[in-house]
Amino acid sequence: MGSITLKQVTKNFDEVNVIKPLDLEIKDGEFIVFVGPSGCGKSTLLRMIAGLEDTTSGNIEIDGVDATKTPPAKRGLAMVFQSYALYPHMTVRNNIAFPLKRAKVSPAEIESKIANAAKILNLTDYLDRKPGQLSGGQRQRVAIGRAIVRQPSAFLFDEPLSNLDASLRVNMRLEISELHKSLATTMIYVTHDQVEAMTMADRIAVFNAGIIEQVGTPLELYKKPVNKFVAGFIGSPKMNFIDAPQNENANVSCIGIRPEHLTLSTEQGTWTGTVGVIEHLGSESFLHINIEGKGTVTVKADGDCPLKYGDSIFLSAPTDKILKFDKDGLTIR
Amino acid sequence: MATTNSRTLARLMLLPSVILLLAWMIVPLCMTLYFSFIDYNLLVPGEKEFVGFLNYEFFLTDPAFFESFFNTLYLVTGVLLITICGGIGLAILLDQAIWGRNYVRIMVLAPFFVMPTVSALVWKNMLMNPVNGLFAHFAIWLGFEPIDFFAQIPLLSIIIIVSWQWLPFAALILLTAIQSLDREQLEAADLDGAGPFSKFFYIVLPHLSRAVTAVILIETIFLLSIFAEILVTTSGGPGYSSTNITYLIYTQSLLQFDVGGGSAGGIVAVIIANIVAIFLMRLIGKNLEG
Ligand SMILES: Nc1ncnc2c1ncn2[C@@H]1O[C@H](COP(=O)(O)OP(=O)(O)O)[C@@H](O)[C@H]1O
Ligand SMILES: [Mg+2]
């Protein structure tokens, strides 16, 4: 069991409002990702759910029971911190055993739970080391191990991968996804990296300045962003925004086209531009093309794109892939 | 300082100060060693003859030596105990977000700035005096017989005075250590179901072990040579009940103008200090390693 419902929750730090009234329903067993730029209140909301931060107003319900005032330990949630927050003077074994000992679990059961967690997380050989003698990825696993032995009703992750290097991050991403599949426990995962959000989430909540802009599956957010912020935040490289052409409806102030939906042609197209920097990635290339009077757009093209810096080129996009935004940034359907 | 060149240069530049410090230490030590082996009394002019270990024999076989040796140990351990336990408590209190805590922190530090003689005098005349002292008034108000601190519990009284002086030092070092504790560790412990006591014993105290070690080592060095507080309050009495080694050297030698005996006592004190230092480093020195 691990459904969490937020009802009109807000958070103020001494008069400064950080979370505006916010509703969210997290279903049991779901992997939900909170994504948004730095400082938009994701961590604060996660800490409120964990009970580490008071809720200024509104209610947090866990499994249908109001837990707004419940102390952290009683909520049955486990958190993995960005800094890992391992206990540095304890061995890995004791770190993982710590919550079990506090809960007065019998030594034999502790032993079997540690062995089990160590096996899942590949930590068996490191149980007698201290955190200081482990690599970043191993520390991360210990932090996860400490969380899973408690068998919480939900896991909370606060940017757990941001201290790891890029290749390790990809591995850990997979491991966490796999862990979610095997445990089938609710997970709330905070990140500022939309790639992590897109690859791991069942559902994504996009945050901006203390509000949730949109909640939906990764593909919903990609295909039908409700506004310009979500459209620009989801997808890599970022969506191109161009001022609306003259012939458009007066409501439309701006249009958005994803780099992968723009096609290049040497003969004809909607726009003309000059090729700028080309980023070759092997499997694909990103071209930065300067359109006269409209600014620079990014185009995703084949890996063996023959164009060179300074070439003139025509661009076009299928009309059903072009998003239209009004002057408030809302998507027009 | 990576290349051989820069390292050699660094050593050369350090040389003058190292030589100066060495001379500063070695010269008096050698002179003391020399004096401790001769019969040298300021009241008896004439030949200063070599007497071997006679000065040491006199000092070490004096029954007062053992009493003052143990007094020294009691004094050091007593003050360490009070300042470490009190210091941890005070540090935790000062770490709380109380109103005006910056001012409170400065005020807590105040006793450290008071000279030992002055603070001992204040304690002797204003607090512990059996007739006029604050404690005496308080005892009478409660209907008790006032304690004559320096007659009844002389050593404990000195321990209390010295602890009062060193408590701020311990509290301050421990406070900075507590402040360097990662808050997320405490939050993780919160989530793991640790109560205040578990958090203190499993998270805070282990984190403080290094700072506690530093406080013990630094304080021990100074506490072995407590002198002014004894001179001002009890003068080592009654009998030898509040005499420590430092004070014994003073009474046995300087009061009798016996330079030879005093020097022997000084060397004994140096040896004791070194034994204590080695003992402490063995016992807790590993806490200081990274
Ligand atoms: N303890 C605090 N006191 C005051 N302001 C805070 C505190 N914690 C966070 N904030 C502010 O709240 C906002 C949201 O922070 P946070 O939730 O950490 O953002 P992020 O989305 O990057 O995790 C930031 O503007 C931050 O400055
Ligand atoms: Mg954050």
Coordinates of C-alpha atoms in Angstrom, one line a residue, chain B:
Chain B
M1 CA 54.9 22.0 -3.0
A2 CA 55.3 19.2 -5.4
T3 CA 58.7 19.5 -7.0
T4 CA 61.9 18.5 -5.2
N5 CA 63.1 22.1 -5.7
S6 CA 60.2 23.7 -3.9
R7 CA 60.3 21.2 -1.1
T8 CA 64.0 21.8 -0.4
L9 CA 63.4 25.6 -0.5
A10 CA 60.5 25.2 1.9
R11 CA 62.7 23.3 4.3
L12 CA 65.4 25.9 4.1
M13 CA 62.9 28.6 4.8
L14 CA 61.5 26.7 7.8
L15 CA 65.0 26.1 9.3
P16 CA 65.4 29.4 11.2
S17 CA 62.1 29.0 13.1
V18 CA 62.7 25.4 13.8
I19 CA 66.2 26.1 15.2
L20 CA 64.8 28.9 17.3
L21 CA 62.0 26.7 18.7
L22 CA 64.4 23.9 19.4
A23 CA 66.8 26.2 21.2
W24 CA 63.9 27.7 23.1
M25 CA 63.0 24.2 24.3
I26 CA 66.4 22.5 24.6
V27 CA 68.3 25.2 26.4
P28 CA 66.1 25.4 29.5
L29 CA 65.6 21.6 29.5
C30 CA 69.3 21.0 29.5
M31 CA 69.9 23.6 32.2
T32 CA 67.1 22.0 34.4
L33 CA 68.7 18.6 33.8
Y34 CA 72.1 20.0 34.9
F35 CA 70.7 21.7 38.0
S36 CA 68.8 18.6 39.0
F37 CA 72.1 16.7 39.5
I38 CA 73.9 19.2 41.7
D39 CA 73.4 20.4 45.2
Y40 CA 72.4 24.0 44.6
N41 CA 70.6 26.0 47.3
L42 CA 70.4 29.8 47.1
L43 CA 70.7 30.1 50.8
V44 CA 73.9 28.0 50.9
P45 CA 76.6 29.8 49.0
G46 CA 79.8 28.0 47.9
E47 CA 80.7 24.9 46.0
K48 CA 77.9 23.4 43.9
E49 CA 78.8 19.8 43.9
F50 CA 77.5 16.9 41.8
V51 CA 75.2 14.7 43.9
G52 CA 73.9 12.2 41.4
F53 CA 70.3 11.2 41.9
L54 CA 70.1 12.5 45.4
N55 CA 67.7 15.3 44.4
Y56 CA 65.4 12.9 42.7
E57 CA 65.5 10.5 45.6
F58 CA 64.4 13.3 48.0
F59 CA 61.6 14.4 45.7
L60 CA 60.3 10.9 44.9
T61 CA 60.5 9.5 48.4
D62 CA 58.7 12.4 49.9
P63 CA 55.3 11.1 51.1
A64 CA 53.7 14.3 49.7
F65 CA 54.8 13.2 46.2
F66 CA 52.3 10.4 45.9
E67 CA 49.5 12.4 47.4
S68 CA 50.2 15.2 44.9
F69 CA 50.6 12.8 42.1
F70 CA 47.2 11.4 42.6
N71 CA 45.8 14.9 43.3
T72 CA 47.1 15.8 39.8
L73 CA 45.4 12.8 38.3
Y74 CA 42.1 13.6 40.1
L75 CA 42.3 17.2 39.1
V76 CA 42.9 16.4 35.4
T77 CA 40.3 13.7 35.1
G78 CA 37.8 15.6 37.1
V79 CA 38.0 18.7 35.1
L80 CA 38.1 16.7 31.8
L81 CA 35.0 14.9 32.8
I82 CA 33.0 18.0 33.8
T83 CA 34.1 20.1 30.8
I84 CA 33.5 17.3 28.2
C85 CA 30.1 16.3 29.5
G86 CA 29.1 19.9 30.3
G87 CA 30.6 21.1 27.0
I88 CA 28.6 18.6 25.0
G89 CA 25.4 19.6 26.8
L90 CA 26.2 23.3 26.4
A91 CA 27.1 22.9 22.7
I92 CA 23.8 21.2 22.0
L93 CA 21.9 23.9 23.7
L94 CA 23.8 26.7 21.9
D95 CA 23.2 24.9 18.6
Q96 CA 19.4 25.3 19.0
A97 CA 17.8 28.2 17.3
I98 CA 17.2 30.3 20.4
W99 CA 16.6 34.0 20.3
G100 CA 19.8 36.1 20.5
R101 CA 22.1 33.1 20.4
N102 CA 25.0 35.0 19.0
Y103 CA 25.1 37.1 22.2
V104 CA 24.7 34.0 24.3
R105 CA 27.6 32.4 22.6
I106 CA 29.9 35.4 23.3
M107 CA 28.8 35.4 27.0
V108 CA 29.4 31.7 27.4
L109 CA 32.9 32.3 26.2
A110 CA 33.5 35.0 28.8
P111 CA 35.1 32.9 31.6
F112 CA 37.9 31.9 29.3
F113 CA 39.0 35.5 29.1
V114 CA 39.2 35.9 32.9
M115 CA 42.7 35.4 34.2
P116 CA 43.1 32.3 36.4
T117 CA 44.1 34.3 39.5
V118 CA 41.2 36.7 39.1
S119 CA 38.6 34.0 38.6
A120 CA 40.0 32.0 41.5
L121 CA 39.8 35.1 43.7
V122 CA 36.2 35.7 42.6
W123 CA 35.3 32.2 43.5
K124 CA 37.2 32.2 46.8
N125 CA 35.9 35.5 48.1
M126 CA 32.5 36.0 46.5
L127 CA 31.1 32.5 45.9
M128 CA 32.8 29.9 48.1
N129 CA 33.5 32.0 51.2
P130 CA 31.9 30.2 54.1
V131 CA 30.7 33.5 55.7
N132 CA 30.2 36.0 53.0
G133 CA 30.0 33.8 49.9
L134 CA 26.9 33.4 47.8
F135 CA 26.8 29.7 48.3
A136 CA 26.9 30.1 52.0
H137 CA 24.0 32.6 51.9
F138 CA 22.1 30.2 49.7
A139 CA 22.8 27.3 52.1
I140 CA 21.7 29.3 55.1
W141 CA 18.5 30.4 53.2
L142 CA 17.7 26.8 52.6
G143 CA 18.4 26.0 56.2
F144 CA 21.7 24.1 55.8
E145 CA 25.1 24.5 57.4
P146 CA 27.3 26.4 54.9
I147 CA 30.1 24.4 53.4
D148 CA 33.6 25.6 54.1
F149 CA 34.7 24.7 50.6
F150 CA 38.5 25.1 50.9
A151 CA 38.7 23.3 54.2
Q152 CA 36.2 20.5 53.7
I153 CA 36.5 19.7 49.9
P154 CA 39.6 21.6 48.8
L155 CA 40.4 19.5 45.7
L156 CA 36.8 19.4 44.5
S157 CA 36.5 23.1 44.9
I158 CA 39.6 23.6 42.7
I159 CA 38.2 21.2 40.2
I160 CA 35.0 23.2 40.1
I161 CA 36.8 26.5 39.6
V162 CA 39.1 25.1 36.9
S163 CA 36.1 23.5 35.2
W164 CA 34.3 26.8 35.1
Q165 CA 37.3 28.3 33.3
W166 CA 37.6 25.5 30.7
L167 CA 34.0 24.8 30.1
P168 CA 33.7 27.5 27.5
F169 CA 36.7 26.3 25.6
A170 CA 35.3 22.7 25.4
A171 CA 31.8 24.0 24.5
L172 CA 33.1 26.2 21.7
I173 CA 35.2 23.5 20.1
L174 CA 32.3 21.0 20.4
L175 CA 29.8 23.5 19.1
T176 CA 31.7 24.0 15.9
A177 CA 32.0 20.3 15.6
I178 CA 28.2 19.9 16.0
Q179 CA 27.6 22.6 13.5
S180 CA 29.6 20.7 10.9
L181 CA 27.3 17.6 11.3
D182 CA 25.4 17.0 8.1
R183 CA 21.8 17.8 8.8
E184 CA 20.7 15.2 6.3
Q185 CA 22.2 12.5 8.5
L186 CA 19.9 13.6 11.3
E187 CA 17.0 13.7 9.0
A188 CA 17.8 10.2 7.7
A189 CA 17.9 9.1 11.3
D190 CA 14.6 10.7 11.9
L191 CA 13.1 8.7 9.0
D192 CA 14.8 5.6 10.2
G193 CA 12.9 5.9 13.5
A194 CA 15.7 7.1 15.8
G195 CA 14.5 9.0 18.8
P196 CA 16.5 11.8 20.4
F197 CA 18.7 9.4 22.4
S198 CA 19.5 7.1 19.5
K199 CA 20.3 10.1 17.4
F200 CA 22.6 11.5 20.1
F201 CA 24.4 8.2 20.8
Y202 CA 24.6 6.8 17.3
I203 CA 25.0 10.0 15.2
V204 CA 26.0 13.1 17.2
L205 CA 28.5 11.5 19.7
P206 CA 30.5 9.5 17.1
H207 CA 30.7 12.7 15.0
L208 CA 32.1 14.5 18.0
S209 CA 34.7 11.9 18.8
R210 CA 37.4 13.8 17.0
A211 CA 36.6 17.1 18.6
V212 CA 36.4 15.5 22.0
T213 CA 39.9 14.0 21.5
A214 CA 41.3 17.3 20.6
V215 CA 39.7 18.9 23.7
I216 CA 41.1 16.1 25.9
L217 CA 44.6 16.5 24.5
I218 CA 44.7 20.3 24.7
E219 CA 43.1 20.5 28.1
T220 CA 45.4 17.8 29.6
I221 CA 48.5 19.8 28.7
F222 CA 47.2 22.8 30.5
L223 CA 45.6 21.0 33.4
L224 CA 48.8 19.1 34.3
S225 CA 50.3 22.5 35.2
I226 CA 47.5 24.1 37.2
F227 CA 49.1 26.5 39.7
A228 CA 47.6 29.9 40.1
E229 CA 44.2 28.6 41.2
I230 CA 45.8 26.6 44.0
L231 CA 48.1 29.3 45.1
V232 CA 45.3 31.8 45.4
T233 CA 42.7 29.6 47.1
T234 CA 44.1 26.8 49.3
S235 CA 47.9 27.1 49.0
G236 CA 47.9 23.4 48.5
G237 CA 46.3 22.7 51.9
P238 CA 44.9 21.6 54.2
G239 CA 48.0 19.5 54.5
Y240 CA 48.8 18.4 51.0
S241 CA 45.2 17.6 50.1
S242 CA 45.0 20.1 47.2
T243 CA 48.7 20.0 46.2
N244 CA 49.4 18.9 42.7
I245 CA 52.9 18.1 41.2
T246 CA 53.4 21.6 39.9
Y247 CA 52.5 23.1 43.3
L248 CA 54.6 20.5 45.1
I249 CA 57.7 21.6 43.1
Y250 CA 57.0 25.1 44.1
T251 CA 56.6 24.4 47.8
Q252 CA 59.4 21.8 48.1
S253 CA 62.0 23.8 46.2
L254 CA 61.3 27.4 45.5
L255 CA 59.9 28.1 49.0
Q256 CA 63.1 26.6 50.3
F257 CA 65.4 28.1 47.7
D258 CA 66.5 24.6 46.6
V259 CA 67.2 25.0 42.9
G260 CA 68.6 21.5 42.6
G261 CA 65.5 19.8 44.2
G262 CA 63.2 22.0 42.2
S263 CA 64.9 21.1 39.0
A264 CA 64.6 17.4 39.8
G265 CA 60.9 17.9 40.5
G266 CA 60.6 19.7 37.2
I267 CA 62.2 16.8 35.3
V268 CA 59.9 14.4 37.1
A269 CA 56.9 16.5 36.0
V270 CA 58.2 16.5 32.4
I271 CA 58.5 12.7 32.5
I272 CA 55.0 12.3 34.0
A273 CA 53.6 14.7 31.3
N274 CA 55.2 12.6 28.6
I275 CA 53.8 9.4 30.0
V276 CA 50.4 10.9 30.1
A277 CA 50.8 12.2 26.6
I278 CA 51.9 8.8 25.2
F279 CA 49.1 7.1 27.1
L280 CA 46.5 9.4 25.7
M281 CA 47.8 9.2 22.2
R282 CA 47.7 5.4 22.4
L283 CA 44.2 5.5 23.8
I284 CA 42.4 8.0 21.7
G285 CA 45.0 9.3 19.2
K286 CA 43.5 7.1 16.4
N287 CA 40.4 9.3 16.5
L288 CA 42.4 12.1 15.1
E289 CA 43.4 10.2 11.9
G290 CA 41.5 11.3 8.8

